[in-house]
Amino acid sequence: MADLRHLRQDFPILDRTVNGKRLVYLDSAATTQKPRSVIEAIDHYYRTSNANVHRGAYTLSVEATEAYENARAKVADFIGATDSDELVFTRGTTTGINFVAYGWGLNHLTEGDRIVLTGMEHHSNIVPWQLVARHTGAELAYLPINEDYEVSLDDLDTVVNSRTKIVALSGMSNVTGAFGPVAAVSAAARSVGAITVVDAAQAVPHAPLDVALLGVDFLAFSGHKMLGPTGTGGLWGRRDRLEEMEPTEGGGEMISDVGLYESTWAPIPHKFEAGTPNIAGAVGLGAAVDYLSKVGMSEVRSHERALTKYGIEQLSAVPHLTIHGPADLDNRGGVISFQLADVHPHDIATILDQEGVAVRAGHHCAKPLMRSLGVPATARASFYLYNTPEDVDALVAALHHALELFGVS
Ligand code: PLP
């Protein structure tokens, strides 16, 4: 296992205790902890360069603009975009997908058109499409998951048909950890002239990714799931797609000219960034990307792959524990959802918290997937670069304790 243990000292929160125990943070799929360099970059920005961006002719505003646009260039580069104008700063994955649904979908879909999703999507990649389908009369169709928790491609050619205009899928499930078949699905979409939108909330933070090679049209991700601040994220879009997409928020910053009855838009990416942006957030996200680049995304992936292997082995040895996720480590990331006997996942999470172990419990904003799994909720442990085998051991020990408390033998 790539030993990234030395990185833990960069994350001040990992020094704290919870309920008298060492904090074992296993909820990075929900949000990640922040290294000192990110916290300090935000602090430094507010202490030294805070001003509004893009309009000011004075030094502080020029510095703030430079900091904001430098962050854009770093984040674009991090995902392999050669043109930083193709990177729109957003509040997160949800905002990015909504921008595409309303800005592109609303203007390109008509009655009878088809939007294809998969059976493992987060609500963020379902509900915006339902809303747009309702507005336009388009229909939704799904690629289901199979018994290996993977998106089934058996009916790909019939589900992605000539009426399909949009295919939207996750790069990795936040419940099962399964990777989405982005290459196969986007090839099918291209063959019928449809666009592909990737929900990369769980993909960008955990493995090398290159939008130039993916062959997709849009890709949305969240800054807070990749060591950055909350309220940050990115929507990458191919230049031509962004140019044909309408802004969905209007206001300052996003215009070229405003008349009493009509306005024209600023060039991309600014036409999608109405109002004063989250400048400090962007600076923090830029620092997060610096941190991840220094560690190396291949290192991050191999560390998490090894930790997931260890986690699955150890959890599989816990009596009455069922894991919901693919066995193939090459086709999954570091998210392990599980059931423990018939103990409610919320009770599991509460008991684990007494041991300092933070896991998530619930439907994980993926109710249709939960129904396919036949469960209302799961407990979920998710890993990042700062987790260690000792964290897995602490989880397993706490689960044994839970079994004792519930009298399950
Ligand atoms: N998509 C997936 C797969 C997620 O895991 C999440 C968050 O958990 C989202 C979308 C939504 O991300 P955000 O809440 O940052 O917009």
mmCIF file of C-alpha atoms in Angstrom, residues 7-13 33-46 74 226-229 280-295 385:
data_model
loop_
_atom_site.group_PDB
_atom_site.id
_atom_site.type_symbol
_atom_site.label_atom_id
_atom_site.label_comp_id
_atom_site.label_asym_id
_atom_site.label_seq_id
_atom_site.Cartn_x
_atom_site.Cartn_y
_atom_site.Cartn_z
ATOM 1 C CA LEU A 7 0.182 13.344 5.066
ATOM 2 C CA ARG A 8 -2.022 13.053 8.136
ATOM 3 C CA GLN A 9 0.001 15.739 9.882
ATOM 4 C CA ASP A 10 -1.200 18.203 7.230
ATOM 5 C CA PHE A 11 -4.820 17.838 8.406
ATOM 6 C CA PRO A 12 -5.278 19.612 11.739
ATOM 7 C CA ILE A 13 -8.738 18.138 12.382
ATOM 8 C CA GLN A 33 -11.123 17.225 5.521
ATOM 9 C CA LYS A 34 -8.902 20.175 4.618
ATOM 10 C CA PRO A 35 -5.125 20.358 4.737
ATOM 11 C CA ARG A 36 -3.417 23.300 6.415
ATOM 12 C CA SER A 37 -2.320 24.666 3.013
ATOM 13 C CA VAL A 38 -5.958 25.097 1.932
ATOM 14 C CA ILE A 39 -6.987 26.715 5.209
ATOM 15 C CA GLU A 40 -3.961 29.012 5.043
ATOM 16 C CA ALA A 41 -4.536 29.971 1.400
ATOM 17 C CA ILE A 42 -8.038 31.192 2.268
ATOM 18 C CA ASP A 43 -6.771 32.975 5.359
ATOM 19 C CA HIS A 44 -3.920 34.577 3.399
ATOM 20 C CA TYR A 45 -6.265 35.745 0.655
ATOM 21 C CA TYR A 46 -8.570 37.476 3.140
ATOM 22 C CA LYS A 74 -4.947 25.262 -11.903
ATOM 23 C CA MET A 226 -11.345 17.024 -3.036
ATOM 24 C CA LEU A 227 -9.860 18.856 -0.027
ATOM 25 C CA GLY A 228 -11.287 22.225 -1.099
ATOM 26 C CA PRO A 229 -13.794 24.465 0.680
ATOM 27 C CA ALA A 280 -11.767 32.867 -1.470
ATOM 28 C CA GLY A 281 -13.351 29.492 -2.189
ATOM 29 C CA ALA A 282 -11.730 29.358 -5.617
ATOM 30 C CA VAL A 283 -8.375 30.263 -4.060
ATOM 31 C CA GLY A 284 -8.858 27.440 -1.546
ATOM 32 C CA LEU A 285 -9.781 25.019 -4.331
ATOM 33 C CA GLY A 286 -6.649 26.052 -6.222
ATOM 34 C CA ALA A 287 -4.591 25.213 -3.114
ATOM 35 C CA ALA A 288 -6.398 21.864 -2.835
ATOM 36 C CA VAL A 289 -5.486 21.029 -6.403
ATOM 37 C CA ASP A 290 -1.856 22.007 -5.708
ATOM 38 C CA TYR A 291 -1.856 19.646 -2.749
ATOM 39 C CA LEU A 292 -3.361 16.731 -4.697
ATOM 40 C CA SER A 293 -1.006 17.301 -7.632
ATOM 41 C CA LYS A 294 1.978 17.233 -5.304
ATOM 42 C CA VAL A 295 0.885 13.925 -3.813
ATOM 43 C CA LEU A 385 -5.600 9.821 1.077
#
